[in-house]
JSON list of C-alpha atoms in Angstrom, two decimals:
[
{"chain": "A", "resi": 94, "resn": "UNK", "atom": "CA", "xyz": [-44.83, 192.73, 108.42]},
{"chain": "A", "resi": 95, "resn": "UNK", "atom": "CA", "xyz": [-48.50, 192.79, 107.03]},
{"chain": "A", "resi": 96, "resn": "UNK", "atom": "CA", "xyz": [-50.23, 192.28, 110.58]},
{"chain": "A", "resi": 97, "resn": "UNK", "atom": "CA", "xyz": [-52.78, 194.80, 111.64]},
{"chain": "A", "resi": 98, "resn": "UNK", "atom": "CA", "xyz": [-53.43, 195.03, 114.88]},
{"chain": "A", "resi": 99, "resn": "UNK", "atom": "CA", "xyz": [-57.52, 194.56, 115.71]},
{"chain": "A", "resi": 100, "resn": "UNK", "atom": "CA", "xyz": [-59.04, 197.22, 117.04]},
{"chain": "A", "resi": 101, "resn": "UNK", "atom": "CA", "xyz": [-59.46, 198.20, 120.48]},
{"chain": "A", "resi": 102, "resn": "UNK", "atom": "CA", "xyz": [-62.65, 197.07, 120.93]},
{"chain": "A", "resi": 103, "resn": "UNK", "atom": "CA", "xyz": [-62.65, 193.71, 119.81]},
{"chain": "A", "resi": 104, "resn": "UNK", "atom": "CA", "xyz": [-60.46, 192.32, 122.62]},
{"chain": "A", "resi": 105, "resn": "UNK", "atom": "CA", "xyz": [-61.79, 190.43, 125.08]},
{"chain": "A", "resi": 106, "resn": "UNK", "atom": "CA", "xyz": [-58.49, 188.88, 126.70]},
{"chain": "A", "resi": 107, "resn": "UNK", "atom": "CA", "xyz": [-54.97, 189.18, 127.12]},
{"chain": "A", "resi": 108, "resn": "UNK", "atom": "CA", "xyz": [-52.21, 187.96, 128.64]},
{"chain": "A", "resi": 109, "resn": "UNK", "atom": "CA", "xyz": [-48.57, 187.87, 129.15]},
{"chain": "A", "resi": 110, "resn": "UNK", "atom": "CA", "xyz": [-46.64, 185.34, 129.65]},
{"chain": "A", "resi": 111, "resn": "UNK", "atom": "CA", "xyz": [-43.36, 184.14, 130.45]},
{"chain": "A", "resi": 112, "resn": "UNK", "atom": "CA", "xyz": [-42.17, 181.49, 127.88]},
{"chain": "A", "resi": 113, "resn": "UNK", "atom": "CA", "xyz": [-39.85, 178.85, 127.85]},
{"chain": "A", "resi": 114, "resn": "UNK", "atom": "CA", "xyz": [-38.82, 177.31, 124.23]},
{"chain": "A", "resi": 115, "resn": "UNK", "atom": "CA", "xyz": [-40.02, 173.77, 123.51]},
{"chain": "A", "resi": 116, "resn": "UNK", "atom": "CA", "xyz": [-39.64, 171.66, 120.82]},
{"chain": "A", "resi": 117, "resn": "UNK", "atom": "CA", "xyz": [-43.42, 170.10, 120.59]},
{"chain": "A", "resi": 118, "resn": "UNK", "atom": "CA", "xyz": [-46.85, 171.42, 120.87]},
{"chain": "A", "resi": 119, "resn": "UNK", "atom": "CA", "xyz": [-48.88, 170.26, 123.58]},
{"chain": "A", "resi": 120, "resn": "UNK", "atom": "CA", "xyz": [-51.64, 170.78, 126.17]},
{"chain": "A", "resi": 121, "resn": "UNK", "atom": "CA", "xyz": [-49.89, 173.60, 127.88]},
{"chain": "A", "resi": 122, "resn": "UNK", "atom": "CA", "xyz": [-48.21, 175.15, 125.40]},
{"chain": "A", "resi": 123, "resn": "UNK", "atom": "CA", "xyz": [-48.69, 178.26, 123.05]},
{"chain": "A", "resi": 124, "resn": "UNK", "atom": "CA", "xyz": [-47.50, 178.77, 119.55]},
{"chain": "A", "resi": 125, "resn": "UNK", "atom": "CA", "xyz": [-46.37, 181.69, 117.85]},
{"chain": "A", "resi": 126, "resn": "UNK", "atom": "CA", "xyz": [-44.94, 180.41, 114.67]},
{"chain": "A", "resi": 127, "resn": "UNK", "atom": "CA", "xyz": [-45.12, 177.20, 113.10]},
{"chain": "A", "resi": 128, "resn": "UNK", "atom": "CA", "xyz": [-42.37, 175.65, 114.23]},
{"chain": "A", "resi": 129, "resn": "UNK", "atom": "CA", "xyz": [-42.02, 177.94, 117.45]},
{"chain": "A", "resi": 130, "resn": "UNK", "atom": "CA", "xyz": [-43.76, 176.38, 120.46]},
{"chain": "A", "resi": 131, "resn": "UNK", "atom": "CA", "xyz": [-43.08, 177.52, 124.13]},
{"chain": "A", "resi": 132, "resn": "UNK", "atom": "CA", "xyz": [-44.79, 176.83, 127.36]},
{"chain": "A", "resi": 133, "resn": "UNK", "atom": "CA", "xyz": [-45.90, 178.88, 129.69]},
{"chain": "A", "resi": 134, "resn": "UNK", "atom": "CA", "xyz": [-43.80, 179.53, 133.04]},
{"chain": "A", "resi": 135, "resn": "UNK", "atom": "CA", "xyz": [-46.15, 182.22, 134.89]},
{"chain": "A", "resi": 136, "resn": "UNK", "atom": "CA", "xyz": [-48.79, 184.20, 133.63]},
{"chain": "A", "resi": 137, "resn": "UNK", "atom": "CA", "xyz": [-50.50, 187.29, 134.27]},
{"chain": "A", "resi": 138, "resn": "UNK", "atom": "CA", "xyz": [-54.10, 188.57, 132.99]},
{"chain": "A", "resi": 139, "resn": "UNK", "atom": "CA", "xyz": [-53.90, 192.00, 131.70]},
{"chain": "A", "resi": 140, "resn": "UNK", "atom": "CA", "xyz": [-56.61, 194.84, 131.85]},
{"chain": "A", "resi": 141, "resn": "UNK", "atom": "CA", "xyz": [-57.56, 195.31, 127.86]},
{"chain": "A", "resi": 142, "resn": "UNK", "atom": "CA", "xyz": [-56.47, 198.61, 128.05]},
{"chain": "A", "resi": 143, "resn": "UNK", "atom": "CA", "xyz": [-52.98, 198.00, 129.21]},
{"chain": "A", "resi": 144, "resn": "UNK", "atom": "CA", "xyz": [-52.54, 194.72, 127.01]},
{"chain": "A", "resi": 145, "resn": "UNK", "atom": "CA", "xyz": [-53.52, 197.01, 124.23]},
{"chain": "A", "resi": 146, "resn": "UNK", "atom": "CA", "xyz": [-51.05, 199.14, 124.59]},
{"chain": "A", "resi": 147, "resn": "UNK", "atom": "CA", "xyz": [-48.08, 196.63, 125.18]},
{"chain": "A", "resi": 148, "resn": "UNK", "atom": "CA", "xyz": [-49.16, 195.08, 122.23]},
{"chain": "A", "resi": 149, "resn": "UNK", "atom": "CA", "xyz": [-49.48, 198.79, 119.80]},
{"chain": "A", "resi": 150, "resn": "UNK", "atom": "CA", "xyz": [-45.84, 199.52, 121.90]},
{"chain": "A", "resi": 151, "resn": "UNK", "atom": "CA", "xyz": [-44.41, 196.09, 120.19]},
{"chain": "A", "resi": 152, "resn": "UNK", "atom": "CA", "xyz": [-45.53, 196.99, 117.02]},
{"chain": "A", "resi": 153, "resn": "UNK", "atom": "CA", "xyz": [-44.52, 200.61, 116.97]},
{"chain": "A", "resi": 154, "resn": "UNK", "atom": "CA", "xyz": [-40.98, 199.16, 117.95]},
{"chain": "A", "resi": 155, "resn": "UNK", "atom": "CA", "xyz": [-38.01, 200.42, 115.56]},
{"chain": "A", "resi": 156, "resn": "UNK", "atom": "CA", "xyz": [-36.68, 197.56, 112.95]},
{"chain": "A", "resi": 157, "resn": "UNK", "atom": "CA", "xyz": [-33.09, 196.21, 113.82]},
{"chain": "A", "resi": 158, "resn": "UNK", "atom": "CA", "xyz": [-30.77, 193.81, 112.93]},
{"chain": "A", "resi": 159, "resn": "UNK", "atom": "CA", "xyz": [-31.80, 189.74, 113.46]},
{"chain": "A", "resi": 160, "resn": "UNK", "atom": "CA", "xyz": [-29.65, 186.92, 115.65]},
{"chain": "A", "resi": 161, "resn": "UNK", "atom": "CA", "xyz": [-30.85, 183.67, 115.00]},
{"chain": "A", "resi": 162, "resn": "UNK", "atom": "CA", "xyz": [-31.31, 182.38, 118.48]},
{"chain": "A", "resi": 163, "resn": "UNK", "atom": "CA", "xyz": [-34.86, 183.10, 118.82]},
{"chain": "A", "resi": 164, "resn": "UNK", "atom": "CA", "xyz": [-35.69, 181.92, 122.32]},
{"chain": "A", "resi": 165, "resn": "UNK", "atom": "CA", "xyz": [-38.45, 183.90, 123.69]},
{"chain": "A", "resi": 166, "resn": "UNK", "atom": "CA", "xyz": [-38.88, 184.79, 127.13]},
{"chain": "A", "resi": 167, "resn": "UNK", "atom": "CA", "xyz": [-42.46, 186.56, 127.26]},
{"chain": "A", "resi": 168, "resn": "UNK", "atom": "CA", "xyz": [-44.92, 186.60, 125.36]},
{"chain": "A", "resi": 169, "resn": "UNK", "atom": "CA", "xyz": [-48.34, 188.24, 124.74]},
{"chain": "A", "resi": 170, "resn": "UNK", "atom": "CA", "xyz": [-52.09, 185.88, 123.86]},
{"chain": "A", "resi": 171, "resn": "UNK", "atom": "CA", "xyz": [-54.81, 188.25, 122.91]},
{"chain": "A", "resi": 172, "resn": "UNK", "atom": "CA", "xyz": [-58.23, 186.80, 122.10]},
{"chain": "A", "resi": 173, "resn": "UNK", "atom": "CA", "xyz": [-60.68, 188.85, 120.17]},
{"chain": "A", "resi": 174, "resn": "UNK", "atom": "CA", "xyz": [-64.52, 188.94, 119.86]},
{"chain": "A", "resi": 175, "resn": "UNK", "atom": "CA", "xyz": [-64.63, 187.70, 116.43]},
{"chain": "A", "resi": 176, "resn": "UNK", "atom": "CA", "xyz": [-62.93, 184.62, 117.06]},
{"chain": "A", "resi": 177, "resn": "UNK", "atom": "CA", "xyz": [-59.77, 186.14, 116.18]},
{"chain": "A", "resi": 178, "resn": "UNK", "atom": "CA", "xyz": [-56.38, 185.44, 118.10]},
{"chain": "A", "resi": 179, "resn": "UNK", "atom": "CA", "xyz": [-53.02, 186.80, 118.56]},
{"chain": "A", "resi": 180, "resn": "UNK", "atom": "CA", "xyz": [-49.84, 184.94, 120.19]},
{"chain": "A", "resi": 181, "resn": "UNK", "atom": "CA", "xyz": [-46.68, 186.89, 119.95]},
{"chain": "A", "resi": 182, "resn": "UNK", "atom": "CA", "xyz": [-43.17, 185.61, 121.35]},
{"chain": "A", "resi": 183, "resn": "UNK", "atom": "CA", "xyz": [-40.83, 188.38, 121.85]},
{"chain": "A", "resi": 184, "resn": "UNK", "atom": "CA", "xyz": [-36.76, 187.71, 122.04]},
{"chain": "A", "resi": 185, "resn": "UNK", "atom": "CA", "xyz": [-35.15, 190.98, 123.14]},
{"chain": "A", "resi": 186, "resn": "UNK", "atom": "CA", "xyz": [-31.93, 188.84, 123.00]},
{"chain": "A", "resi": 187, "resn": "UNK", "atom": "CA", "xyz": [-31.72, 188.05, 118.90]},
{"chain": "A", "resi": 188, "resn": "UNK", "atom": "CA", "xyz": [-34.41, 190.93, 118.28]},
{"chain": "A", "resi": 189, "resn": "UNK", "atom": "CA", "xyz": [-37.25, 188.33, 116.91]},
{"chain": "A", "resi": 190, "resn": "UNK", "atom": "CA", "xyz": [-40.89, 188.51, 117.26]},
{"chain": "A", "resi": 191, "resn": "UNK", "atom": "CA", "xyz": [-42.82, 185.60, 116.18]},
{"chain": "A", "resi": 192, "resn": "UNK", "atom": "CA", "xyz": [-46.13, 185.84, 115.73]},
{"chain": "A", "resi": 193, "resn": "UNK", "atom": "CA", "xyz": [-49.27, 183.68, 115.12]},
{"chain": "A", "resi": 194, "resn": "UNK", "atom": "CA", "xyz": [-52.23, 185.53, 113.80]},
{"chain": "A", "resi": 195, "resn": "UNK", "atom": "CA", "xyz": [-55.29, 182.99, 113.87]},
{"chain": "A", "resi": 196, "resn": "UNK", "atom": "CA", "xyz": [-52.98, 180.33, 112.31]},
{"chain": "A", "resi": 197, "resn": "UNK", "atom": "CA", "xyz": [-51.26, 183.12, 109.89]},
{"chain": "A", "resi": 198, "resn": "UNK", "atom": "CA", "xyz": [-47.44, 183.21, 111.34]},
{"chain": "A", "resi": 199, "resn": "UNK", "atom": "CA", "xyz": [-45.29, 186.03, 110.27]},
{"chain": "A", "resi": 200, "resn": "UNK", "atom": "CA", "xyz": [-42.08, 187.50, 111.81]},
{"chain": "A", "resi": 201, "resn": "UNK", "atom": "CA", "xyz": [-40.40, 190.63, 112.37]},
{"chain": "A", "resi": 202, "resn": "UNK", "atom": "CA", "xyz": [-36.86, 192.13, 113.42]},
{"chain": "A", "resi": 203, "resn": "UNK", "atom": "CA", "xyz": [-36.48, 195.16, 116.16]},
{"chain": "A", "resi": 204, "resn": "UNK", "atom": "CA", "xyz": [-34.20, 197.21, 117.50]},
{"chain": "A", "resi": 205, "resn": "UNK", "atom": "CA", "xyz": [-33.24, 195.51, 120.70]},
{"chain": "A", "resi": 206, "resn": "UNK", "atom": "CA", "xyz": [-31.28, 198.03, 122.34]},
{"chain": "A", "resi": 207, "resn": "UNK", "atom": "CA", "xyz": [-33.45, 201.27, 121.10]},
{"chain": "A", "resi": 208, "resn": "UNK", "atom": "CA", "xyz": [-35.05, 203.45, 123.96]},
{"chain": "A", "resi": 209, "resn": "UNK", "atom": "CA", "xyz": [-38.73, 201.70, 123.37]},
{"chain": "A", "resi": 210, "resn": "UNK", "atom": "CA", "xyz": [-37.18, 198.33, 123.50]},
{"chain": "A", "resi": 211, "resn": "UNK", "atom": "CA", "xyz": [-35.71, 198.71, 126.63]},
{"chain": "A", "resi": 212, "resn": "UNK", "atom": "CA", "xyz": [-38.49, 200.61, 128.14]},
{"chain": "A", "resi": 213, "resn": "UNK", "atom": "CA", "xyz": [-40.98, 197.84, 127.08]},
{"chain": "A", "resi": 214, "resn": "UNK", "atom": "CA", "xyz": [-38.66, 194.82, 128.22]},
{"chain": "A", "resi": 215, "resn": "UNK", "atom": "CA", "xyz": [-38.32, 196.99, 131.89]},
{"chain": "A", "resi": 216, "resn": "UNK", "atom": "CA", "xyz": [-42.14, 197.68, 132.03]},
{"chain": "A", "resi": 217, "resn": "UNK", "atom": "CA", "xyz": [-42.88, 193.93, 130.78]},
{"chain": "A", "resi": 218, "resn": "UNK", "atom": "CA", "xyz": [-40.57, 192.56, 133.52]},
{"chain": "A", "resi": 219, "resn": "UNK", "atom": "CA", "xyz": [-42.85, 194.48, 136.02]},
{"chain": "A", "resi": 220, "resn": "UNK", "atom": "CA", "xyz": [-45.09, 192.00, 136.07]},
{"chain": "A", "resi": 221, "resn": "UNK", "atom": "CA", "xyz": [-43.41, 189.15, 137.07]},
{"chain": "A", "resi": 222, "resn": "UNK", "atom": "CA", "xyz": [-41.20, 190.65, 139.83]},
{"chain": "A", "resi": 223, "resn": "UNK", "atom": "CA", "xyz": [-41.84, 189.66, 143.20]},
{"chain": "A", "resi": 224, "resn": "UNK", "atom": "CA", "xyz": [-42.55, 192.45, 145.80]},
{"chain": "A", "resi": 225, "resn": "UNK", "atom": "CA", "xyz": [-38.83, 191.47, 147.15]},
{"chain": "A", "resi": 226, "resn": "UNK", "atom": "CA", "xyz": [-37.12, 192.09, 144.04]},
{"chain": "A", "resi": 227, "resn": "UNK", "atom": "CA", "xyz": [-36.36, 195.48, 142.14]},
{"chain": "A", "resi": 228, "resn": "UNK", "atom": "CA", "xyz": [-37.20, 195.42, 138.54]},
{"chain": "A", "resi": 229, "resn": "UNK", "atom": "CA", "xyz": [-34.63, 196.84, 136.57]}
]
């Protein structure tokens, strides 16, 4: 993948969200490729730090070996100060990420089932459990 990750200091927002596929853009939906559209089921506004660091995490993630399902469940919108954005859709079940870089979409493969997969995909799933449930 050719995607560099803005710097730090640029961010202004980001968020992570839990995604359900779609098959058509629309008002509440995100896009992270140009034919991958998903809307959003719950969201949660990150601190810049720790969005940062999911997102350098994702990126830092070991390559692996594709499935074609592609159907994200999270996903991470980043909004930068120069107008920039970021929309990545992460399937830790065909290890896809699809990303949309200010309208530039690329893709990438990663190891699923390596250590930093799994720890991401447990810390990510922090976020959305309820104070009744234990987050594997």
């Amino acid at each position: 993948m050719s995607f560099n990750l803005p710097k730090a200091e640029l961010l202004q927002t980001v968020m992570l969200v839990q995604a359900a596929l779609c098959d058509e853009a629309g008002p509440h939906t995100l896009s992270s490729g140009r034919s991958t559209h998903f809307t959003i089921d719950g969201g949660v506004m990150l601190e810049n730090e720790v969005g940062y660091s999911l997102l350098q995490r994702l990126f830092a993630l070991p390559t692996g070996e594709p499935y074609r399902c592609h159907v994200p469940r999270y996903a991470i919108s980043a909004g930068f100060a120069d107008g920039e954005f970021l929309v990545v859709a992460i399937c830790w079940e065909c290890n896809n990420i699809s990303l949309n870089d200010s309208g530039r979409y690329d893709s990438r493969t990663f190891d699923g089932e390596s250590q930093q997969a799994q720890e991401l995909l447990r810390d990510v799933k922090r976020y959305f459990a309820s104070p009744s449930e234990t987050t594997p």
